[in-house]
XYZ file of C-alpha atoms in Angstrom:
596
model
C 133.041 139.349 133.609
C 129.691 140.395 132.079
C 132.148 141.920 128.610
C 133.570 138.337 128.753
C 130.969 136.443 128.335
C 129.537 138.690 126.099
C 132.746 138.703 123.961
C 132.689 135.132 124.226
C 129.555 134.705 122.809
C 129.985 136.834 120.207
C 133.420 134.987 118.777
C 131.097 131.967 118.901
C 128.626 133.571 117.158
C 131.247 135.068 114.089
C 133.037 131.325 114.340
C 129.226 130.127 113.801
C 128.713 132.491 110.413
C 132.406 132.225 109.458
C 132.101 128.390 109.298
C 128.294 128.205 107.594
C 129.867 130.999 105.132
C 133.062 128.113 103.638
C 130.476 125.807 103.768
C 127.889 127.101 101.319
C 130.883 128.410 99.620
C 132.261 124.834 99.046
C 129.195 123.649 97.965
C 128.707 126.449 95.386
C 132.232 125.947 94.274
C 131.979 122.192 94.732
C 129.494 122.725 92.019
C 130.796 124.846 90.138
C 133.618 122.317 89.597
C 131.375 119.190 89.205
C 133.466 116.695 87.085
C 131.697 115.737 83.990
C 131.493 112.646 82.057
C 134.549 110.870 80.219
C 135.014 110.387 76.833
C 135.583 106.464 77.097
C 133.410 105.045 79.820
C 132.409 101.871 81.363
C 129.632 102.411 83.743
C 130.281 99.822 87.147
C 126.822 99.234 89.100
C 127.711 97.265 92.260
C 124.020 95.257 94.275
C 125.049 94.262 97.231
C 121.689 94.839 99.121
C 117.863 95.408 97.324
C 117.187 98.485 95.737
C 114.880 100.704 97.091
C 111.664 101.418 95.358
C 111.324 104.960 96.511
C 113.015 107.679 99.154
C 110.854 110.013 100.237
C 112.000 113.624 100.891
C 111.701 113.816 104.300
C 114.098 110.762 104.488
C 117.445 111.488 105.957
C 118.340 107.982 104.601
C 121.112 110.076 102.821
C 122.513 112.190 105.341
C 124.029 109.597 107.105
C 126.315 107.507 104.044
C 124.911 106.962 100.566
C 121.701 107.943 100.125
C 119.958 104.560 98.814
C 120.227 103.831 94.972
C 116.563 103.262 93.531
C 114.960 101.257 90.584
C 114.204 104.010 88.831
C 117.897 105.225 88.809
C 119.543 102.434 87.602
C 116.409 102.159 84.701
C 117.143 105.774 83.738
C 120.852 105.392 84.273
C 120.983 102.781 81.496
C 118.468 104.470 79.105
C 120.351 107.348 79.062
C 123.492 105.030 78.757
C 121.861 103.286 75.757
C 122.095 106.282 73.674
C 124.947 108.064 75.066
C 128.561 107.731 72.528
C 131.101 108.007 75.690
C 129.186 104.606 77.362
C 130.974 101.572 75.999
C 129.995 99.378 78.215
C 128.351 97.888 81.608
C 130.230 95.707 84.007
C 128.374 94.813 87.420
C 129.546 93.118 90.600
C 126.477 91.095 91.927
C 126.885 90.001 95.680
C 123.472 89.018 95.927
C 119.575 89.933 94.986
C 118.691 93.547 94.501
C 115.275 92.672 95.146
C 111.894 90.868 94.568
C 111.460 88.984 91.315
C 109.292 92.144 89.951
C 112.856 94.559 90.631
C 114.788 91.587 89.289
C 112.874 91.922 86.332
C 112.973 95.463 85.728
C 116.549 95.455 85.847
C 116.726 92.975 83.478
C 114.450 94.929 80.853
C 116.710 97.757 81.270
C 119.860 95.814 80.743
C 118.599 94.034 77.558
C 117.309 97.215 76.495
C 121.462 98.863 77.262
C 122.448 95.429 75.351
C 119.863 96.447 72.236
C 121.513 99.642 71.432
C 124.685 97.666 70.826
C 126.819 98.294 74.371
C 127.975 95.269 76.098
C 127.086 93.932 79.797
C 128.977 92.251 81.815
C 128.300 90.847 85.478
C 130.762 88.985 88.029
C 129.730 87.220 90.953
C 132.907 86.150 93.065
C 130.068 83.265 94.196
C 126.360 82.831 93.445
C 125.843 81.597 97.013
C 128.044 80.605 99.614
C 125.918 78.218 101.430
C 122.609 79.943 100.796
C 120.597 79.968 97.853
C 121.302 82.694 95.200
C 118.174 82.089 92.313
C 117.358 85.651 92.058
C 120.918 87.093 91.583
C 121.685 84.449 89.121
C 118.557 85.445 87.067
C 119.453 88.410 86.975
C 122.661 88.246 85.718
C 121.379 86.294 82.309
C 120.032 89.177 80.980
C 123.790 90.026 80.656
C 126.244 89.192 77.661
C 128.953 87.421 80.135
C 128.768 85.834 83.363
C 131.688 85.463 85.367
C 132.358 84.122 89.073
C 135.775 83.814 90.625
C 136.947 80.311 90.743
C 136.461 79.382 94.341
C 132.839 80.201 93.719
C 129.382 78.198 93.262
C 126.198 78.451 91.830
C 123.765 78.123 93.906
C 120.354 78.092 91.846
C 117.746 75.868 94.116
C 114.794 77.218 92.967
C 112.465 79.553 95.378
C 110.501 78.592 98.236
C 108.243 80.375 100.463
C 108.220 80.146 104.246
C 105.118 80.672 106.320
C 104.893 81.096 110.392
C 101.598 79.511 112.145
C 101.305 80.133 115.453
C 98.086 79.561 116.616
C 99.472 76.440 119.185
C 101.752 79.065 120.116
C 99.153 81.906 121.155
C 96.653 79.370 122.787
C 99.721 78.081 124.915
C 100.359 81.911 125.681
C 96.266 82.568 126.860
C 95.893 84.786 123.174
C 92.605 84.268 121.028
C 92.467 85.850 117.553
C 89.045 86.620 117.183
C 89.196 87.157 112.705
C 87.172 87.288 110.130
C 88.205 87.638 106.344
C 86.498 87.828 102.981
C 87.417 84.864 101.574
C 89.015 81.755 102.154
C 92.408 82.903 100.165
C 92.756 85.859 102.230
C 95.467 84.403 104.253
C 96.900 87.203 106.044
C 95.720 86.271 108.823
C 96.087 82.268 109.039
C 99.355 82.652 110.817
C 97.134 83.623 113.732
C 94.404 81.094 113.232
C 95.859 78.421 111.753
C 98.823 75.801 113.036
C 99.479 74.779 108.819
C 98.373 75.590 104.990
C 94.591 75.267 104.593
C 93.624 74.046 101.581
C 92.990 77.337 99.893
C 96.004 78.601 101.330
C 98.039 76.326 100.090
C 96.796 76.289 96.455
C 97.530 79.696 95.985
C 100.796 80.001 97.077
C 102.047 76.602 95.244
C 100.583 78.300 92.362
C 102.252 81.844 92.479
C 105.625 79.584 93.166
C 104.918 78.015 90.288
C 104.315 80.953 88.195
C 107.273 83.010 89.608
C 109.655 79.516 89.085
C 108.153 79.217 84.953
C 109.350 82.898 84.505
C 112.660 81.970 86.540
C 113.219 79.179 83.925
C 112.187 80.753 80.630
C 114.554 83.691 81.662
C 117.891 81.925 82.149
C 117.125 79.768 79.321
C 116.556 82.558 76.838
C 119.467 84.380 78.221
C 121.958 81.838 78.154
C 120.619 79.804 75.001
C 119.701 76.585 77.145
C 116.560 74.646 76.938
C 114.157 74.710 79.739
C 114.678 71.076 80.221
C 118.570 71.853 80.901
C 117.787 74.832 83.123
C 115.595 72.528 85.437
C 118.116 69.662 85.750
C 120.478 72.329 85.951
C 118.811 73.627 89.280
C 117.726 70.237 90.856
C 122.127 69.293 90.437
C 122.802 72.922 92.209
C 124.506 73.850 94.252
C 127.189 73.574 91.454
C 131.086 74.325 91.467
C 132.674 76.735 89.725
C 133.997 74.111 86.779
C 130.285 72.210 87.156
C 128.435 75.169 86.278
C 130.691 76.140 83.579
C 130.072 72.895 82.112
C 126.754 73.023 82.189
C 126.985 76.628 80.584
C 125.637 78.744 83.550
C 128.932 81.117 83.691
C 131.112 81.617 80.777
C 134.506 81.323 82.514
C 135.569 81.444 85.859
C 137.546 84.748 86.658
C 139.109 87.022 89.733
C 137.789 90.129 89.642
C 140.516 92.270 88.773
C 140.617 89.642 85.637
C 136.820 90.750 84.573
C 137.738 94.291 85.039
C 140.467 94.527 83.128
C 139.206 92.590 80.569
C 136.310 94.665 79.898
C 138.296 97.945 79.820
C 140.304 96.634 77.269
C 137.608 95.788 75.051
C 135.944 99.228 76.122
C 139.157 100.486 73.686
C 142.007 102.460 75.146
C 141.539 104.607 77.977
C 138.196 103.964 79.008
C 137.515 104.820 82.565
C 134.934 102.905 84.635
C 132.179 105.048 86.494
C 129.879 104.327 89.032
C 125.808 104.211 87.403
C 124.728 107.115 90.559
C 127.556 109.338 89.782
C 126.828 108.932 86.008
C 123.710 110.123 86.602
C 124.407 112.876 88.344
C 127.133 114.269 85.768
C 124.691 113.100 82.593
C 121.349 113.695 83.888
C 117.969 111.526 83.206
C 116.378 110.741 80.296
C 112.448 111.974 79.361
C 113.676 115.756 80.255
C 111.891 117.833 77.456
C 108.886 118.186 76.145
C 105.156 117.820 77.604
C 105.053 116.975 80.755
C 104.143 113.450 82.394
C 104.012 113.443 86.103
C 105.182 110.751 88.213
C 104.089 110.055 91.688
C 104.931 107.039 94.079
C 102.288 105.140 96.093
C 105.223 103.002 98.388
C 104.509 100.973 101.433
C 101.482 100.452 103.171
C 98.284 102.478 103.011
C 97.355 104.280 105.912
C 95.841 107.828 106.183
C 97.550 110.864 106.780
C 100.887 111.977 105.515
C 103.504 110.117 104.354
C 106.206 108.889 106.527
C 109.252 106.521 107.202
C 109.343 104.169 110.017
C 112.261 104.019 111.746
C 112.080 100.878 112.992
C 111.432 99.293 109.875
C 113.070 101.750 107.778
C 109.683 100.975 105.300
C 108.074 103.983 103.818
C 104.147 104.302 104.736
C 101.795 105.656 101.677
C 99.627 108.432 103.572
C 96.593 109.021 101.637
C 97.110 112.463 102.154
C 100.336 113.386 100.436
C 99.363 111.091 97.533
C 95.898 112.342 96.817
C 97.450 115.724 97.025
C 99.896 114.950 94.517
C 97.453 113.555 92.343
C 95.388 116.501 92.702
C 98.425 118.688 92.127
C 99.349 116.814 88.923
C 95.708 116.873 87.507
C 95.411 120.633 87.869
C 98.654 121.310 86.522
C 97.600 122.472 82.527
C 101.165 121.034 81.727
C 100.677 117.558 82.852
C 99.290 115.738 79.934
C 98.972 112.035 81.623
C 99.897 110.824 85.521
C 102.059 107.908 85.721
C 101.177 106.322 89.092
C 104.270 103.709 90.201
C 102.467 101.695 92.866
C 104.346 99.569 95.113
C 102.145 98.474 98.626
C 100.960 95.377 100.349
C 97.573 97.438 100.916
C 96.559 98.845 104.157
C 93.806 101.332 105.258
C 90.474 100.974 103.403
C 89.345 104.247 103.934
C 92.690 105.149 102.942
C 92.866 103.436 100.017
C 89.524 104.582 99.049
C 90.978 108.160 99.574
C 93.610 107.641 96.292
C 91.311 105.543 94.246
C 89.067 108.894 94.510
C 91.812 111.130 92.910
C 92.370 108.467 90.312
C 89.203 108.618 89.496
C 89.062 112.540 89.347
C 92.197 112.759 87.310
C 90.355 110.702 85.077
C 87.292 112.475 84.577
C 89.051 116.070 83.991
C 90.648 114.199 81.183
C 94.030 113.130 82.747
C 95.035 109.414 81.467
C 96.352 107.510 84.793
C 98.667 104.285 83.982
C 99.670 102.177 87.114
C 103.225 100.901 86.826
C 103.241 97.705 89.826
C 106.151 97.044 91.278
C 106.867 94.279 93.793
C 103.484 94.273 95.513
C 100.048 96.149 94.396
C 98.008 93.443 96.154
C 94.613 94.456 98.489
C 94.563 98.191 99.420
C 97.871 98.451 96.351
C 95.086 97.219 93.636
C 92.401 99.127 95.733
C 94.619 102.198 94.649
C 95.164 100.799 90.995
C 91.810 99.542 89.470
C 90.238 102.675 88.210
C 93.602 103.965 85.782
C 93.192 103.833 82.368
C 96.076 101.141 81.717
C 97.511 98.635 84.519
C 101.080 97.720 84.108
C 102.946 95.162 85.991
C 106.217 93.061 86.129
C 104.901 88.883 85.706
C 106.800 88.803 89.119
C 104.311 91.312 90.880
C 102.511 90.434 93.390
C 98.814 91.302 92.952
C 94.614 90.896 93.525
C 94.587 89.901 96.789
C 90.916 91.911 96.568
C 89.258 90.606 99.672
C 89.264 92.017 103.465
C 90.313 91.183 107.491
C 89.911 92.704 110.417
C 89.588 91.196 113.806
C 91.770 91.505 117.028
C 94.009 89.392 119.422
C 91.949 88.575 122.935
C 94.445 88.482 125.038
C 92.964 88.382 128.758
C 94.077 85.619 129.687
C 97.309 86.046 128.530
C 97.661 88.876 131.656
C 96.039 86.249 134.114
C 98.802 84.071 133.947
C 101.379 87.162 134.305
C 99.261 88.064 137.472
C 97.765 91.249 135.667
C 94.157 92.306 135.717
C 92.916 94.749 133.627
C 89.417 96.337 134.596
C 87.642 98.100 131.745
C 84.927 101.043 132.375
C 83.119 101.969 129.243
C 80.279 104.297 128.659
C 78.324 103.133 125.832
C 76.864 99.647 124.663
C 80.236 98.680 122.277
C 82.797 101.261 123.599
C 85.146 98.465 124.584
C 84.410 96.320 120.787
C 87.446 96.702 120.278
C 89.337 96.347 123.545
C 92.094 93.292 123.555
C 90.913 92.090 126.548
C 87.331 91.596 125.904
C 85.998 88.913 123.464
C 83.106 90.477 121.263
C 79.698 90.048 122.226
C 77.305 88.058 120.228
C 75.922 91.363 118.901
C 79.537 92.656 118.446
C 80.863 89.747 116.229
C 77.501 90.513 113.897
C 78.593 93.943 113.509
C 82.079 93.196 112.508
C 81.227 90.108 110.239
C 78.720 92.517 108.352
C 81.378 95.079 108.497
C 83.621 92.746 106.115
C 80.776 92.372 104.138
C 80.159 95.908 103.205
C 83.929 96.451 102.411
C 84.312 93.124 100.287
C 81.200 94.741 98.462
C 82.336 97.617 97.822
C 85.859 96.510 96.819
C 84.653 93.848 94.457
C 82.015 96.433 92.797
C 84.462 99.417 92.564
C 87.115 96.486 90.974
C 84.559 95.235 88.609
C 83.589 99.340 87.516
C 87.241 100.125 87.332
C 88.281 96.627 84.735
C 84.660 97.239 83.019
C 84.208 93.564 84.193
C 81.114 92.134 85.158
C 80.968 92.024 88.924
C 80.643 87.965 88.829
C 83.520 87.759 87.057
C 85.305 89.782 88.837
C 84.516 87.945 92.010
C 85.718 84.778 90.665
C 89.371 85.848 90.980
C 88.707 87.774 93.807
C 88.280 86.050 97.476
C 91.126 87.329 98.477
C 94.002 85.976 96.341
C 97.069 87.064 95.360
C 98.005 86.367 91.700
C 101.450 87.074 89.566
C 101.417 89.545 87.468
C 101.833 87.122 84.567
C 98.542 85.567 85.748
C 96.827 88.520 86.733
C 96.928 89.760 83.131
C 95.598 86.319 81.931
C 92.557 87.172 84.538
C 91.744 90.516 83.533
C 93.095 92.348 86.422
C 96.341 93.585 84.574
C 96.882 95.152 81.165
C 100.224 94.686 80.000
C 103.479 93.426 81.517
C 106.448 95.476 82.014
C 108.153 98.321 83.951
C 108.588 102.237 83.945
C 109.246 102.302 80.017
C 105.956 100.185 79.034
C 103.972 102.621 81.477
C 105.431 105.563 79.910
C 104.633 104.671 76.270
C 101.358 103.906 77.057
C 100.884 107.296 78.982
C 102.116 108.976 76.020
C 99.408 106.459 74.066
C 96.713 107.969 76.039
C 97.822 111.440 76.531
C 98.122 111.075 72.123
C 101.735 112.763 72.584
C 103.920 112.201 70.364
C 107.722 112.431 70.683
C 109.786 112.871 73.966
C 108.242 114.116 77.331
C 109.136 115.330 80.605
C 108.610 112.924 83.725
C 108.307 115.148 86.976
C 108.339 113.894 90.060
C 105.203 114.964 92.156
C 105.731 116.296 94.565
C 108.832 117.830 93.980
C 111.514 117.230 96.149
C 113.230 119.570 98.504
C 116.164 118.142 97.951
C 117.211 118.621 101.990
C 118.234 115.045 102.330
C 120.756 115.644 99.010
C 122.558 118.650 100.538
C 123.120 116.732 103.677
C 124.383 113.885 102.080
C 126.931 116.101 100.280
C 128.553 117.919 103.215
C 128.593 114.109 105.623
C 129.584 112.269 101.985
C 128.258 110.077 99.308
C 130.644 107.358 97.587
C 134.527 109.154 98.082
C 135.531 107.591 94.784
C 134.898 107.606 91.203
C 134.470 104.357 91.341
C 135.296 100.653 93.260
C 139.103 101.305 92.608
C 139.272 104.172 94.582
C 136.418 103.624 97.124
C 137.908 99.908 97.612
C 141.567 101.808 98.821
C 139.481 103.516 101.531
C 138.009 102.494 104.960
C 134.130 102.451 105.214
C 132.577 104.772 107.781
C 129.699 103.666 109.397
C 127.499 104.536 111.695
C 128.417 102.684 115.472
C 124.655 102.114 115.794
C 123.904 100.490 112.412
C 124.179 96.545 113.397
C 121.892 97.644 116.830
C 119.649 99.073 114.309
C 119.426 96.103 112.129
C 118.785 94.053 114.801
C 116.451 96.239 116.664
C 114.458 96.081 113.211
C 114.393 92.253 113.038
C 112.925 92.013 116.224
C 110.430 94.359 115.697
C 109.237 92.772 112.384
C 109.040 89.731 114.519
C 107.261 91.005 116.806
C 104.785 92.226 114.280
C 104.661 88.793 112.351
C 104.012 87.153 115.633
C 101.391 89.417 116.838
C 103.419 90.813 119.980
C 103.442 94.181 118.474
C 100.167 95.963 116.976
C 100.888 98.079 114.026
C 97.338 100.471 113.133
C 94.804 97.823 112.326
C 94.513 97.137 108.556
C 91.563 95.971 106.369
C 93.067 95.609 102.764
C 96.247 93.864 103.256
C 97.869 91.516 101.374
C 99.757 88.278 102.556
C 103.747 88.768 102.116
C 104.702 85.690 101.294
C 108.663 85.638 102.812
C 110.029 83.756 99.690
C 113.709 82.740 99.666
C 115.758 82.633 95.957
């Protein structure tokens, strides 16, 4: 019996090796066989869902379907499109936003820059919103040559709005005090806990960055589709608009099936042309900026807290640990081949100390003669401009959301919230203030001076850093400060931005500063391990070349993924609605929850 189970274990064992062995070996001769490009291509980009700004390497986002398409991708995708013979063209299938108005915009750069080098774009829509508004998408797609939706469909361009919880009735009615303090009144994070509507400060500021993000809205679809702003606005107070109404009014150039658009720009590709999916283009083609001094790139995504860099898997949001930052900073400025950091920022803020943490490295880079250039994405507001204001060059979208340089803290007293569930919770503390922060204690008089002067030191300090960092005077400085969130199209009107763009305005000015001339090498720092890729190989990526074939097969997804969703919503209700405590946060920025 003993030789059995010996012998059993060791034809598991030589299954075991025998089965790892035609694995690797597939994957080396998977490789080995790795299709290249076409001669005739058209490159087919479907959005369905936002794009994410980065996936970190210890994200198993991958192993488990696609791993997630990213700005950057489709920006590099296209630039190495631009100048690449076999591209003839670009058709994309829009089923909604692939993100903020910043990523909206920095797809649209790239596709007018695709456009520039003489390839044509194309986008279908079978709708622009089916009983939902669809402003982004539709912006997005007039940066294209030709607009198509299917002929049941609408256009749905209303505009954007912004929707903002106050539940202060609510938490009194529950026995929950926020006990808050914030540096200054447009610091609104926290007025869905202490206030039951706008104040006036509140109000003004968001009005005004729906204003600003509306103007851009409007000059963009007029430019693209050769409209005056004047028809764009009447345009959007008459949507939602039918198929035939908004070809009228020369939103969509005809109204199409898909298979219509498709074929239609295949032909016109010239005669065997092949459509291609952007990710697997990539793949086969390889980036651009892949020669020549090196530039190194490294992410600051989600909010600021210290430590390490992680993913939550509740929220599926990426956290920006101080720790794996600043040591990729530090990595990047002692590298002799790095000539200039490019620093893509993307984070509601966070941690001050934290934050404080990066803006050191910046600062070092800086002095051991590395240029730093911020590229923004959707947010660099509080701790994300904390992070920012000490590079040499700021860069954001006009959509970015940014400033916000003020401060909160505070906490949710919630004892007699447990006294009407029946619970009593006794505290025993050693030491004067060891229960300050305790939920079910209200501060002391002494306690509430401490933290008010607390939000004093850190406005301070943030405001006097800010003003160093812009070579502003500090009063200046503090005049757009108080906590407000600007566009980045105002922001640069303020002082607190230097130029407007995306990855390729960041990168020319890094080359600017660095004084290289010629093409460079972006590297990613730190480099990935690439652990995530190799899984998502052997459990699949897209089956098909492209939405022909992947459209004959069946999906497979995970049995847990709506649960998941869901799981998430609550949570980030939860959050919103102060039932669940995240790790408390100084430099964070109001998200407004816009709709477009």
């Amino acid at each position: 019996m003993k030789r059995f189970f010996i012998g059993s274990l060791a034809l598991v064992g030589a299954l075991s090796l025998l089965f790892m062995g035609a694995v690797v070996g597939l994957v080396i001769l998977g490789a080995s066989n790795k299709p290249g490009v076409p001669e005739q291509v058209v490159l087919e980009l479907e959005l369905s869902e936002p794009l994410a700004e980065y996936v970190p390497e210890d994200s198993l986002a991958g192993a488990f379907g696609d791993e997630k398409l990213t700005v950057r991708d489709v920006v590099d995708a296209l630039e190495k499109a631009g100048e690449d013979g076999r591209v003839k063209a670009l058709v994309v299938k829009l089923d909604g936003a692939p993100g903020s108005t910043a990523v909206v915009q920095e797809l649209r750069d790239a596709v007018k820059a695709f456009r520039a080098k003489g390839k044509k774009a194309v986008v279908y829509a079978d709708t622009f919103g089916e009983g939902g508004g669809a402003t982004g998408a539709y912006y997005l797609a007039t940066a294209f040559d030709e607009i198509y939706i299917q002929p049941s469909g609408d256009v749905s361009v209303v505009g954007a709005a912004v929707e903002t919880p106050f539940g202060r009735d609510m938490l009194a009615k529950l026995g929950v005090k926020p006990r808050m303090g914030k540096r200054y009144e447009y610091k609104a994070a926290v007025n869905s806990y202490t206030e039951q509507t706008y104040t006036e400060a509140h109000r003004e500021e968001t009005e005004r960055f729906l204003t600003s993000l509306f103007g851009q809205v409007v000059k963009g679809v007029a430019e693209g589709r050769k409209l005056s702003e004047e028809q764009v606005k009447a345009a959007i107070d008459a949507a939602p608009l039918l198929g035939k109404e908004a070809l009228e009014a020369k939103l969509v150039d005809g109204l199409l099936y898909r298979d219509e658009v498709y074929e239609k720009v295949k032909e016109e590709a010239g005669k065997g042309a092949r459509l291609l999916y952007v990710e697997k283009y990539l793949e086969r083609a390889g980036r651009p900026n892949t020669r020549g001094p090196v530039v190194a790139l490294i992410y600051g995504a989600g909010g600021i807290s210290r430590g390490r860099s992680h993913t939550n898997p509740m929220t599926g949001e990426v956290t920006m640990g101080s720790e794996t930052v600043a040591a990729a900073l530090r990595k990047a400025t002692d590298d002799e081949r790095v000539k200039a950091i490019l620093f893509r920022v993307d984070s509601p803020g966070g941690s001050y100390v934290a934050s404080d943490t990066v803006r050191r490295e910046v600062q070092r880079a800086k002095e051991k003669g590395k240029p730093v250039i911020v590229s923004m994405g959707t947010y660099a507001a509080s701790g994300g401009y904390f992070v920012s204001m000490d590079a040499d060059k700021i860069v954001a979208q006009p959509g970015t959301l940014t400033g916000s340089i003020g401060v909160y803290s505070g906490k949710l007293v919630t004892a007699d919230f447990w006294e009407k569930l029946g619970v009593n919770w006794e505290t025993l503390a050693v030491g004067k203030n060891a229960a300050m922060y305790s939920t079910d204690l209200d501060f002391t008089p002494e306690q509430l001076a401490k933290h008010e002067s607390s939000l004093d030191r850190v406005y301070e300090d943030f405001t006097a850093k800010a003003a160093e960092g812009r070579k502003m005077p500090v009063e200046k400085l503090r005049e757009v400060a108080k906590g407000r969130v600007w566009t980045g199209e105002d922001a640069k009107e303020k002082g607190l931005v230097d130029e407007l763009g995306g990855f390729p305005v960041a990168l020319k000015l890094a080359k600017e500063a660095a004084k290289v001339e010629g093409p460079v090498r972006v590297e990613e720092f730190p480099r990935k391990k690439g652990a995530a890729e190799v899984l998502a190989e052997l459990l699949g990526e897209k089956r098909g070349e492209n939405s022909d074939d992947e459209g004959a097969g069946v999906e497979v997804s995970a049995p847990w993924s709506p649960l998941l969703k869901q799981t998430r919503a609550l949570y980030q209700l939860g959050v919103k609605l102060g039932m669940v405590e995240e790790r408390r946060q100084m430099l964070s920025a109001p998200v407004p929850d816009t709709t477009w």
